[in-house]
PDB file of C-alpha atoms and ligand atoms in Angstrom:
ATOM      1  CA  MET I   1     -13.131 -72.349  37.542  1.00 94.00           C
ATOM      2  CA  ARG I   2     -14.396 -74.539  34.715  1.00 98.00           C
ATOM      3  CA  LEU I   3     -14.180 -77.923  36.485  1.00 98.00           C
ATOM      4  CA  ASP I   4     -14.959 -76.782  40.008  1.00 97.00           C
ATOM      5  CA  GLY I   5     -15.863 -79.702  42.303  1.00 95.00           C
ATOM      6  CA  LYS I   6     -15.434 -82.346  39.591  1.00 98.00           C
ATOM      7  CA  VAL I   7     -13.566 -85.608  40.166  1.00 98.00           C
ATOM      8  CA  ALA I   8     -11.247 -86.854  37.412  1.00 98.00           C
ATOM      9  CA  VAL I   9      -9.203 -89.985  36.727  1.00 99.00           C
ATOM     10  CA  ILE I  10      -6.419 -89.706  34.154  1.00 99.00           C
ATOM     11  CA  THR I  11      -4.405 -92.734  33.042  1.00 99.00           C
ATOM     12  CA  GLY I  12      -0.852 -92.350  31.809  1.00 98.00           C
ATOM     13  CA  ALA I  13      -0.842 -89.132  33.826  1.00 99.00           C
ATOM     14  CA  GLY I  14       2.757 -89.375  34.985  1.00 98.00           C
ATOM     15  CA  SER I  15       4.156 -87.864  31.787  1.00 98.00           C
ATOM     16  CA  GLY I  16       3.461 -85.834  28.661  1.00 98.00           C
ATOM     17  CA  ILE I  17      -0.148 -85.163  27.690  1.00 99.00           C
ATOM     18  CA  GLY I  18      -1.625 -86.908  30.756  1.00 99.00           C
ATOM     19  CA  ALA I  19       0.560 -84.954  33.188  1.00 98.00           C
ATOM     20  CA  ALA I  20      -0.215 -81.607  31.509  1.00 98.00           C
ATOM     21  CA  THR I  21      -3.931 -82.445  31.577  1.00 98.00           C
ATOM     22  CA  ALA I  22      -3.834 -83.446  35.256  1.00 98.00           C
ATOM     23  CA  LEU I  23      -2.222 -80.098  36.091  1.00 98.00           C
ATOM     24  CA  ALA I  24      -4.678 -78.137  33.910  1.00 98.00           C
ATOM     25  CA  MET I  25      -7.758 -79.913  35.289  1.00 98.00           C
ATOM     26  CA  ALA I  26      -6.522 -79.353  38.855  1.00 98.00           C
ATOM     27  CA  ARG I  27      -6.011 -75.644  38.089  1.00 98.00           C
ATOM     28  CA  GLU I  28      -9.656 -75.561  36.939  1.00 98.00           C
ATOM     29  CA  GLY I  29     -10.853 -76.961  40.261  1.00 98.00           C
ATOM     30  CA  ALA I  30     -10.949 -80.733  39.659  1.00 98.00           C
ATOM     31  CA  ARG I  31      -9.618 -83.302  42.118  1.00 98.00           C
ATOM     32  CA  VAL I  32      -7.514 -85.716  40.100  1.00 98.00           C
ATOM     33  CA  VAL I  33      -6.504 -89.361  40.431  1.00 98.00           C
ATOM     34  CA  VAL I  34      -3.114 -89.412  38.684  1.00 98.00           C
ATOM     35  CA  ALA I  35      -2.781 -93.020  37.490  1.00 99.00           C
ATOM     36  CA  ASP I  36       0.323 -94.394  35.795  1.00 99.00           C
ATOM     37  CA  LEU I  37       2.338 -97.576  35.446  1.00 98.00           C
ATOM     38  CA  ASN I  38       5.230 -95.492  36.753  1.00 98.00           C
ATOM     39  CA  GLU I  39       4.344 -94.650  40.353  1.00 98.00           C
ATOM     40  CA  THR I  40       7.314 -92.322  40.850  1.00 98.00           C
ATOM     41  CA  SER I  41       6.290 -90.078  37.977  1.00 98.00           C
ATOM     42  CA  ALA I  42       2.629 -90.135  39.137  1.00 98.00           C
ATOM     43  CA  LYS I  43       3.786 -88.981  42.581  1.00 98.00           C
ATOM     44  CA  GLY I  44       5.830 -86.201  40.977  1.00 98.00           C
ATOM     45  CA  VAL I  45       2.748 -84.862  39.194  1.00 98.00           C
ATOM     46  CA  VAL I  46       0.712 -84.994  42.408  1.00 98.00           C
ATOM     47  CA  GLU I  47       3.441 -83.022  44.197  1.00 98.00           C
ATOM     48  CA  GLN I  48       3.219 -80.301  41.537  1.00 98.00           C
ATOM     49  CA  ILE I  49      -0.589 -80.186  41.842  1.00 98.00           C
ATOM     50  CA  GLU I  50      -0.423 -79.986  45.640  1.00 98.00           C
ATOM     51  CA  LYS I  51       2.235 -77.251  45.506  1.00 97.00           C
ATOM     52  CA  ALA I  52      -0.190 -75.234  43.386  1.00 96.00           C
ATOM     53  CA  GLY I  53      -2.820 -75.653  46.132  1.00 95.00           C
ATOM     54  CA  SER I  54      -5.091 -78.330  44.614  1.00 96.00           C
ATOM     55  CA  ARG I  55      -5.812 -81.927  45.537  1.00 95.00           C
ATOM     56  CA  ALA I  56      -4.710 -85.105  43.762  1.00 98.00           C
ATOM     57  CA  LEU I  57      -3.923 -88.736  44.411  1.00 98.00           C
ATOM     58  CA  ALA I  58      -1.108 -90.799  42.842  1.00 98.00           C
ATOM     59  CA  VAL I  59      -1.938 -94.386  41.979  1.00 98.00           C
ATOM     60  CA  ARG I  60       0.156 -97.069  40.298  1.00 98.00           C
ATOM     61  CA  ALA I  61      -2.087 -98.692  37.710  1.00 98.00           C
ATOM     62  CA  ASP I  62      -1.535-100.811  34.615  1.00 99.00           C
ATOM     63  CA  VAL I  63      -4.402-100.095  32.204  1.00 98.00           C
ATOM     64  CA  THR I  64      -4.064-103.538  30.608  1.00 99.00           C
ATOM     65  CA  LYS I  65      -5.350-105.064  33.881  1.00 98.00           C
ATOM     66  CA  ALA I  66      -9.071-105.109  34.643  1.00 98.00           C
ATOM     67  CA  ALA I  67      -8.450-104.994  38.409  1.00 98.00           C
ATOM     68  CA  ASP I  68      -6.331-101.839  38.096  1.00 98.00           C
ATOM     69  CA  ASN I  69      -8.994-100.009  36.087  1.00 98.00           C
ATOM     70  CA  GLN I  70     -11.623-101.026  38.630  1.00 98.00           C
ATOM     71  CA  MET I  71      -9.333 -99.897  41.462  1.00 98.00           C
ATOM     72  CA  VAL I  72      -8.707 -96.382  40.069  1.00 98.00           C
ATOM     73  CA  VAL I  73     -12.435 -95.830  39.590  1.00 98.00           C
ATOM     74  CA  GLU I  74     -13.164 -97.103  43.101  1.00 98.00           C
ATOM     75  CA  LYS I  75     -10.416 -94.859  44.548  1.00 98.00           C
ATOM     76  CA  ALA I  76     -11.982 -91.790  42.952  1.00 98.00           C
ATOM     77  CA  VAL I  77     -15.462 -92.667  44.217  1.00 98.00           C
ATOM     78  CA  ALA I  78     -14.287 -93.682  47.716  1.00 98.00           C
ATOM     79  CA  THR I  79     -12.061 -90.600  48.133  1.00 98.00           C
ATOM     80  CA  TRP I  80     -14.189 -87.885  46.565  1.00 98.00           C
ATOM     81  CA  GLY I  81     -17.695 -89.372  46.267  1.00 97.00           C
ATOM     82  CA  GLY I  82     -18.120 -89.746  42.506  1.00 98.00           C
ATOM     83  CA  LEU I  83     -16.527 -89.710  39.070  1.00 98.00           C
ATOM     84  CA  ASP I  84     -17.136 -86.875  36.596  1.00 98.00           C
ATOM     85  CA  ILE I  85     -14.238 -87.263  34.160  1.00 99.00           C
ATOM     86  CA  PHE I  86     -12.161 -90.244  33.003  1.00 99.00           C
ATOM     87  CA  LEU I  87      -9.387 -89.583  30.493  1.00 99.00           C
ATOM     88  CA  ALA I  88      -8.200 -92.888  29.010  1.00 99.00           C
ATOM     89  CA  ASN I  89      -4.843 -91.544  27.922  1.00 98.00           C
ATOM     90  CA  ALA I  90      -2.179 -94.187  28.610  1.00 99.00           C
ATOM     91  CA  GLY I  91      -0.685 -95.362  25.353  1.00 98.00           C
ATOM     92  CA  VAL I  92       2.433 -96.799  23.764  1.00 98.00           C
ATOM     93  CA  PRO I  93       3.987 -95.784  20.412  1.00 98.00           C
ATOM     94  CA  GLN I  94       5.350 -97.762  17.493  1.00 97.00           C
ATOM     95  CA  PHE I  95       8.719 -97.548  15.811  1.00 97.00           C
ATOM     96  CA  PRO I  96       7.978 -97.202  12.053  1.00 97.00           C
ATOM     97  CA  THR I  97       8.441-100.669  10.544  1.00 97.00           C
ATOM     98  CA  PRO I  98       7.086-102.301   7.369  1.00 98.00           C
ATOM     99  CA  ILE I  99       4.348-104.847   8.133  1.00 97.00           C
ATOM    100  CA  GLU I 100       6.461-107.818   7.035  1.00 98.00           C
ATOM    101  CA  GLY I 101       9.125-106.910   9.585  1.00 94.00           C
ATOM    102  CA  GLN I 102       6.696-106.305  12.409  1.00 94.00           C
ATOM    103  CA  ASP I 103       6.819-108.739  15.326  1.00 95.00           C
ATOM    104  CA  GLU I 104       3.527-110.148  16.576  1.00 97.00           C
ATOM    105  CA  THR I 105       4.458-109.215  20.158  1.00 98.00           C
ATOM    106  CA  VAL I 106       4.459-105.533  19.125  1.00 97.00           C
ATOM    107  CA  PHE I 107       0.865-105.873  17.933  1.00 98.00           C
ATOM    108  CA  ASP I 108      -0.132-107.598  21.181  1.00 98.00           C
ATOM    109  CA  ARG I 109       1.465-104.928  23.396  1.00 98.00           C
ATOM    110  CA  ILE I 110       0.104-101.957  21.419  1.00 98.00           C
ATOM    111  CA  PHE I 111      -3.414-103.381  21.338  1.00 98.00           C
ATOM    112  CA  ALA I 112      -3.256-104.378  25.030  1.00 99.00           C
ATOM    113  CA  VAL I 113      -2.444-100.820  26.140  1.00 99.00           C
ATOM    114  CA  ASN I 114      -4.016 -98.620  23.461  1.00 99.00           C
ATOM    115  CA  VAL I 115      -7.244-100.590  22.875  1.00 99.00           C
ATOM    116  CA  LYS I 116      -7.909-103.023  25.707  1.00 99.00           C
ATOM    117  CA  GLY I 117      -6.709-100.400  28.211  1.00 99.00           C
ATOM    118  CA  VAL I 118      -9.332 -97.929  26.957  1.00 99.00           C
ATOM    119  CA  TRP I 119     -12.034-100.625  26.786  1.00 99.00           C
ATOM    120  CA  LEU I 120     -11.358-101.627  30.400  1.00 99.00           C
ATOM    121  CA  GLY I 121     -11.374 -98.014  31.558  1.00 99.00           C
ATOM    122  CA  ALA I 122     -14.728 -97.557  29.834  1.00 99.00           C
ATOM    123  CA  LYS I 123     -16.142-100.734  31.387  1.00 99.00           C
ATOM    124  CA  TYR I 124     -15.546 -99.540  34.941  1.00 98.00           C
ATOM    125  CA  ALA I 125     -15.849 -95.756  34.586  1.00 99.00           C
ATOM    126  CA  LEU I 126     -19.026 -95.813  32.511  1.00 99.00           C
ATOM    127  CA  ALA I 127     -20.738 -98.211  34.931  1.00 98.00           C
ATOM    128  CA  VAL I 128     -20.408 -95.484  37.582  1.00 98.00           C
ATOM    129  CA  MET I 129     -21.231 -92.598  35.230  1.00 98.00           C
ATOM    130  CA  LYS I 130     -24.393 -94.290  33.901  1.00 98.00           C
ATOM    131  CA  LYS I 131     -25.610 -94.846  37.467  1.00 98.00           C
ATOM    132  CA  GLN I 132     -24.874 -91.208  38.394  1.00 98.00           C
ATOM    133  CA  LYS I 133     -26.453 -90.051  35.122  1.00 98.00           C
ATOM    134  CA  ARG I 134     -23.521 -87.697  34.563  1.00 98.00           C
ATOM    135  CA  GLY I 135     -19.933 -87.863  33.407  1.00 98.00           C
ATOM    136  CA  VAL I 136     -17.536 -87.447  30.511  1.00 98.00           C
ATOM    137  CA  PHE I 137     -15.309 -90.239  29.200  1.00 99.00           C
ATOM    138  CA  LEU I 138     -12.427 -88.925  27.103  1.00 99.00           C
ATOM    139  CA  VAL I 139      -9.999 -90.951  25.002  1.00 99.00           C
ATOM    140  CA  THR I 140      -6.603 -89.839  23.729  1.00 99.00           C
ATOM    141  CA  ALA I 141      -6.640 -91.174  20.163  1.00 99.00           C
ATOM    142  CA  SER I 142      -4.306 -89.807  17.461  1.00 98.00           C
ATOM    143  CA  THR I 143      -4.273 -88.228  14.029  1.00 98.00           C
ATOM    144  CA  ALA I 144      -2.799 -91.631  13.062  1.00 98.00           C
ATOM    145  CA  ALA I 145      -6.402 -92.894  13.203  1.00 98.00           C
ATOM    146  CA  ILE I 146      -7.407 -90.422  10.481  1.00 98.00           C
ATOM    147  CA  ARG I 147      -4.256 -89.683   8.494  1.00 98.00           C
ATOM    148  CA  PRO I 148      -1.675 -92.411   9.221  1.00 98.00           C
ATOM    149  CA  ARG I 149       1.999 -92.197   8.310  1.00 96.00           C
ATOM    150  CA  PRO I 150       3.752 -95.063   6.453  1.00 96.00           C
ATOM    151  CA  GLY I 151       5.176 -97.814   8.682  1.00 97.00           C
ATOM    152  CA  GLY I 152       2.980 -96.986  11.669  1.00 98.00           C
ATOM    153  CA  GLN I 153       0.220 -99.462  10.757  1.00 98.00           C
ATOM    154  CA  THR I 154      -0.126-101.146  14.168  1.00 98.00           C
ATOM    155  CA  TYR I 155      -0.334 -97.949  16.201  1.00 98.00           C
ATOM    156  CA  ALA I 156      -2.660 -96.366  13.606  1.00 98.00           C
ATOM    157  CA  ALA I 157      -5.003 -99.376  13.739  1.00 98.00           C
ATOM    158  CA  SER I 158      -5.097 -99.237  17.554  1.00 98.00           C
ATOM    159  CA  LYS I 159      -6.098 -95.565  17.483  1.00 98.00           C
ATOM    160  CA  GLY I 160      -8.678 -96.200  14.747  1.00 98.00           C
ATOM    161  CA  ALA I 161     -10.215 -98.847  16.998  1.00 99.00           C
ATOM    162  CA  VAL I 162     -10.653 -96.454  19.924  1.00 99.00           C
ATOM    163  CA  VAL I 163     -12.183 -93.742  17.727  1.00 99.00           C
ATOM    164  CA  THR I 164     -14.861 -96.254  16.665  1.00 98.00           C
ATOM    165  CA  LEU I 165     -15.226 -97.430  20.271  1.00 99.00           C
ATOM    166  CA  THR I 166     -15.796 -93.782  21.251  1.00 99.00           C
ATOM    167  CA  LYS I 167     -18.635 -93.373  18.745  1.00 98.00           C
ATOM    168  CA  SER I 168     -20.346 -96.606  19.787  1.00 98.00           C
ATOM    169  CA  LEU I 169     -20.052 -95.763  23.496  1.00 99.00           C
ATOM    170  CA  ALA I 170     -21.350 -92.232  22.872  1.00 99.00           C
ATOM    171  CA  LEU I 171     -24.592 -93.694  21.483  1.00 98.00           C
ATOM    172  CA  GLU I 172     -24.851 -96.213  24.315  1.00 98.00           C
ATOM    173  CA  CYS I 173     -24.309 -93.556  26.997  1.00 98.00           C
ATOM    174  CA  ALA I 174     -26.313 -90.649  25.555  1.00 98.00           C
ATOM    175  CA  PRO I 175     -29.597 -91.763  27.187  1.00 98.00           C
ATOM    176  CA  TYR I 176     -27.811 -91.480  30.561  1.00 98.00           C
ATOM    177  CA  GLY I 177     -26.549 -87.941  29.905  1.00 98.00           C
ATOM    178  CA  VAL I 178     -22.982 -89.246  29.741  1.00 98.00           C
ATOM    179  CA  ARG I 179     -20.686 -87.981  26.959  1.00 99.00           C
ATOM    180  CA  VAL I 180     -17.847 -89.896  25.265  1.00 99.00           C
ATOM    181  CA  VAL I 181     -15.339 -87.967  23.158  1.00 99.00           C
ATOM    182  CA  ALA I 182     -11.985 -88.724  21.514  1.00 99.00           C
ATOM    183  CA  ILE I 183      -9.093 -86.300  21.041  1.00 99.00           C
ATOM    184  CA  ALA I 184      -6.709 -86.784  18.121  1.00 99.00           C
ATOM    185  CA  PRO I 185      -3.357 -85.091  18.685  1.00 98.00           C
ATOM    186  CA  VAL I 186      -0.824 -84.626  15.923  1.00 98.00           C
ATOM    187  CA  ALA I 187       2.821 -85.302  16.928  1.00 98.00           C
ATOM    188  CA  THR I 188       3.362 -83.869  20.384  1.00 98.00           C
ATOM    189  CA  GLU I 189       6.541 -82.927  22.210  1.00 98.00           C
ATOM    190  CA  THR I 190       6.593 -85.733  24.803  1.00 98.00           C
ATOM    191  CA  PRO I 191       9.005 -88.616  25.479  1.00 98.00           C
ATOM    192  CA  MET I 192       7.315 -90.837  22.849  1.00 97.00           C
ATOM    193  CA  LEU I 193       7.924 -88.432  19.953  1.00 98.00           C
ATOM    194  CA  ALA I 194      11.350 -89.841  19.014  1.00 98.00           C
ATOM    195  CA  THR I 195       9.888 -93.350  18.525  1.00 98.00           C
ATOM    196  CA  PHE I 196       7.278 -92.071  16.058  1.00 97.00           C
ATOM    197  CA  MET I 197      10.105 -90.389  14.137  1.00 97.00           C
ATOM    198  CA  GLY I 198      12.007 -93.710  14.013  1.00 97.00           C
ATOM    199  CA  LYS I 199      14.782 -92.379  16.244  1.00 98.00           C
ATOM    200  CA  THR I 200      16.168 -92.881  19.720  1.00 97.00           C
ATOM    201  CA  GLU I 201      16.227 -89.117  20.286  1.00 97.00           C
ATOM    202  CA  VAL I 202      14.374 -86.244  18.645  1.00 98.00           C
ATOM    203  CA  ASP I 203      16.725 -84.387  16.311  1.00 98.00           C
ATOM    204  CA  ALA I 204      16.581 -81.441  13.890  1.00 98.00           C
ATOM    205  CA  GLU I 205      15.907 -83.671  10.844  1.00 98.00           C
ATOM    206  CA  GLY I 206      12.970 -85.407  12.565  1.00 98.00           C
ATOM    207  CA  MET I 207      11.479 -82.136  13.757  1.00 98.00           C
ATOM    208  CA  ALA I 208      11.787 -80.491  10.329  1.00 98.00           C
ATOM    209  CA  ARG I 209      10.222 -83.531   8.595  1.00 98.00           C
ATOM    210  CA  TYR I 210       7.263 -83.597  10.993  1.00 98.00           C
ATOM    211  CA  ILE I 211       6.721 -79.831  11.163  1.00 98.00           C
ATOM    212  CA  ALA I 212       6.591 -79.746   7.347  1.00 98.00           C
ATOM    213  CA  THR I 213       3.394 -81.855   7.552  1.00 98.00           C
ATOM    214  CA  VAL I 214       1.552 -79.467   9.904  1.00 98.00           C
ATOM    215  CA  PRO I 215      -0.045 -76.436   8.197  1.00 98.00           C
ATOM    216  CA  LEU I 216       0.203 -74.296  11.355  1.00 98.00           C
ATOM    217  CA  GLY I 217       3.963 -74.904  11.319  1.00 98.00           C
ATOM    218  CA  ARG I 218       4.664 -76.478  14.691  1.00 98.00           C
ATOM    219  CA  LEU I 219       4.026 -79.644  16.698  1.00 98.00           C
ATOM    220  CA  ASN I 220       1.737 -79.839  19.713  1.00 98.00           C
ATOM    221  CA  LYS I 221       2.904 -79.024  23.202  1.00 98.00           C
ATOM    222  CA  PRO I 222       1.245 -81.219  25.872  1.00 98.00           C
ATOM    223  CA  GLU I 223      -0.609 -78.077  27.022  1.00 98.00           C
ATOM    224  CA  ASP I 224      -2.443 -77.891  23.653  1.00 98.00           C
ATOM    225  CA  LEU I 225      -4.081 -81.223  24.473  1.00 98.00           C
ATOM    226  CA  ALA I 226      -4.641 -80.302  28.110  1.00 98.00           C
ATOM    227  CA  GLN I 227      -6.672 -77.252  27.052  1.00 98.00           C
ATOM    228  CA  ALA I 228      -8.765 -79.346  24.649  1.00 98.00           C
ATOM    229  CA  ALA I 229      -9.434 -81.927  27.376  1.00 99.00           C
ATOM    230  CA  VAL I 230     -10.460 -79.249  29.902  1.00 99.00           C
ATOM    231  CA  PHE I 231     -12.930 -77.805  27.408  1.00 98.00           C
ATOM    232  CA  LEU I 232     -14.382 -81.213  26.432  1.00 98.00           C
ATOM    233  CA  ALA I 233     -14.703 -82.239  30.095  1.00 98.00           C
ATOM    234  CA  SER I 234     -16.428 -78.973  31.025  1.00 98.00           C
ATOM    235  CA  ASP I 235     -20.101 -78.110  30.760  1.00 97.00           C
ATOM    236  CA  GLU I 236     -19.141 -75.744  27.906  1.00 98.00           C
ATOM    237  CA  ALA I 237     -19.002 -78.889  25.716  1.00 98.00           C
ATOM    238  CA  ALA I 238     -22.426 -80.156  26.832  1.00 98.00           C
ATOM    239  CA  MET I 239     -23.570 -80.934  23.247  1.00 98.00           C
ATOM    240  CA  ILE I 240     -20.366 -82.643  22.125  1.00 98.00           C
ATOM    241  CA  THR I 241     -20.435 -86.436  22.134  1.00 99.00           C
ATOM    242  CA  GLY I 242     -19.120 -89.119  19.791  1.00 98.00           C
ATOM    243  CA  ALA I 243     -16.779 -86.595  18.181  1.00 98.00           C
ATOM    244  CA  CYS I 244     -13.089 -87.031  17.520  1.00 98.00           C
ATOM    245  CA  LEU I 245     -11.531 -83.604  17.992  1.00 98.00           C
ATOM    246  CA  GLU I 246      -8.409 -83.128  15.900  1.00 98.00           C
ATOM    247  CA  VAL I 247      -5.822 -81.022  17.708  1.00 98.00           C
ATOM    248  CA  ASP I 248      -3.445 -81.066  14.804  1.00 98.00           C
ATOM    249  CA  GLY I 249      -2.670 -77.636  13.369  1.00 98.00           C
ATOM    250  CA  GLY I 250      -4.476 -78.708  10.206  1.00 98.00           C
ATOM    251  CA  ARG I 251      -2.546 -81.965   9.585  1.00 98.00           C
ATOM    252  CA  CYS I 252      -5.706 -83.969   8.750  1.00 98.00           C
ATOM    253  CA  ILE I 253      -7.132 -81.541   6.169  1.00 97.00           C
TER     254      ILE I 253
HETATM  255  N1  NAD Y   1       3.316 -87.747  21.695  1.00 58.38           N
HETATM  256  C1  NAD Y   1       2.686 -87.840  20.522  1.00 58.38           C
HETATM  257  O1  NAD Y   1       3.222 -87.475  19.454  1.00 58.38           O
HETATM  258  C2  NAD Y   1       1.269 -88.381  20.472  1.00 58.38           C
HETATM  259  C3  NAD Y   1       0.518 -88.121  19.315  1.00 58.38           C
HETATM  260  C4  NAD Y   1      -0.786 -88.620  19.246  1.00 58.38           C
HETATM  261  C5  NAD Y   1      -1.311 -89.343  20.305  1.00 58.38           C
HETATM  262  N2  NAD Y   1      -0.536 -89.577  21.406  1.00 58.38           N
HETATM  263  C6  NAD Y   1      -1.135 -90.357  22.487  1.00 58.38           C
HETATM  264  O2  NAD Y   1      -1.149 -89.584  23.666  1.00 58.38           O
HETATM  265  C7  NAD Y   1      -1.196 -90.436  24.802  1.00 58.38           C
HETATM  266  C8  NAD Y   1      -0.197 -89.960  25.826  1.00 58.38           C
HETATM  267  O3  NAD Y   1       1.105 -90.078  25.291  1.00 58.38           O
HETATM  268  P1  NAD Y   1       2.282 -89.020  25.561  1.00 58.38           P
HETATM  269  O4  NAD Y   1       2.686 -88.497  24.249  1.00 58.38           O
HETATM  270  O5  NAD Y   1       1.899 -88.110  26.656  1.00 58.38           O
HETATM  271  O6  NAD Y   1       3.437 -90.042  25.981  1.00 58.38           O
HETATM  272  P2  NAD Y   1       4.324 -90.218  27.306  1.00 58.38           P
HETATM  273  O7  NAD Y   1       5.248 -91.317  26.975  1.00 58.38           O
HETATM  274  O8  NAD Y   1       4.857 -88.903  27.737  1.00 58.38           O
HETATM  275  O9  NAD Y   1       3.270 -90.708  28.405  1.00 58.38           O
HETATM  276  C9  NAD Y   1       2.664 -91.952  28.376  1.00 58.38           C
HETATM  277  C10 NAD Y   1       2.427 -92.387  29.813  1.00 58.38           C
HETATM  278  O10 NAD Y   1       1.654 -93.596  29.783  1.00 58.38           O
HETATM  279  C11 NAD Y   1       2.172 -94.463  30.771  1.00 58.38           C
HETATM  280  N3  NAD Y   1       1.827 -95.848  30.440  1.00 58.38           N
HETATM  281  C12 NAD Y   1       2.329 -96.615  29.438  1.00 58.38           C
HETATM  282  N4  NAD Y   1       1.776 -97.842  29.501  1.00 58.38           N
HETATM  283  C13 NAD Y   1       0.908 -97.845  30.540  1.00 58.38           C
HETATM  284  C14 NAD Y   1       0.043 -98.809  31.110  1.00 58.38           C
HETATM  285  N5  NAD Y   1      -0.010-100.060  30.627  1.00 58.38           N
HETATM  286  N6  NAD Y   1      -0.724 -98.458  32.176  1.00 58.38           N
HETATM  287  C15 NAD Y   1      -0.646 -97.215  32.692  1.00 58.38           C
HETATM  288  N7  NAD Y   1       0.169 -96.257  32.211  1.00 58.38           N
HETATM  289  C16 NAD Y   1       0.942 -96.573  31.147  1.00 58.38           C
HETATM  290  C17 NAD Y   1       3.679 -94.211  30.761  1.00 58.38           C
HETATM  291  O11 NAD Y   1       4.283 -94.648  31.983  1.00 58.38           O
HETATM  292  C18 NAD Y   1       3.732 -92.706  30.562  1.00 58.38           C
HETATM  293  O12 NAD Y   1       3.760 -92.016  31.803  1.00 58.38           O
HETATM  294  C19 NAD Y   1      -0.960 -91.848  24.274  1.00 58.38           C
HETATM  295  O13 NAD Y   1      -2.192 -92.535  24.177  1.00 58.38           O
HETATM  296  C20 NAD Y   1      -0.391 -91.602  22.886  1.00 58.38           C
HETATM  297  O14 NAD Y   1      -0.624 -92.682  22.018  1.00 58.38           O
HETATM  298  C21 NAD Y   1       0.730 -89.095  21.512  1.00 58.38           C
END
């Protein structure tokens, strides 16, 4: 198993990419703290992991709160004796809107979750990892950071910020043997997909329009990102730090 004995925290792990990654990391031998604002969905993911014979812990946590980030890190260390992997994955989408029609509260919410949430996760997780002199901090960014779509300016800017944060933290943490890596998914089949498409529900028109922009001819499944995260968290990726891995079927070319 590629993550045997490792301890992971994943935020936003009650749904979509985070849930698929929690399941995949558990299958590879990791013990996982499944953290989400939605405690019911976090518990559901833990049930699935336990049914498959692995160990996990559901925690209600709001990544915009410093105390909650500190608490999830402390839970991992207190329960399993360390922290090898932190995937800062919780995020919120944006409905495509021209800048002049964009409400300031949307900016505040998107930056609170997508940027401050990652920054706070890094503050607490990397303190532990630097002391241990081991660990991998992963960030779910987006292809919006590299190749934005029109009308998604606020979300794109938030993801651009965390890609730069990743690079800066990678340099800061390299002397400690700690790696920091971002993952940039193209549109992925999760509950937030409809919002990116400017719809209340995903429909044939939205799918066709998005698929037409992906050279490999399909969107991501959550499992595509889970496999990338398992690889980046494993010792197979020992020389990868500061990178932003596009999992995008060629969208950013
Ligand atoms: N789905 C896509 O097309 C896509 C594309 C690129 C990047 N992403 C990014 O992937 C990440 C995961 O999104 P997803 O597609 O799996 O969406 P999702 O909606 O399925 O899951 C997001 C999870 O984050 C949780 N969450 C939201 N705010 C939170 C907070 N403040 N604290 C803790 N948890 C919170 C939600 O409860 C939910 O369980 C996000 O960062 C998103 O921006 C998604």
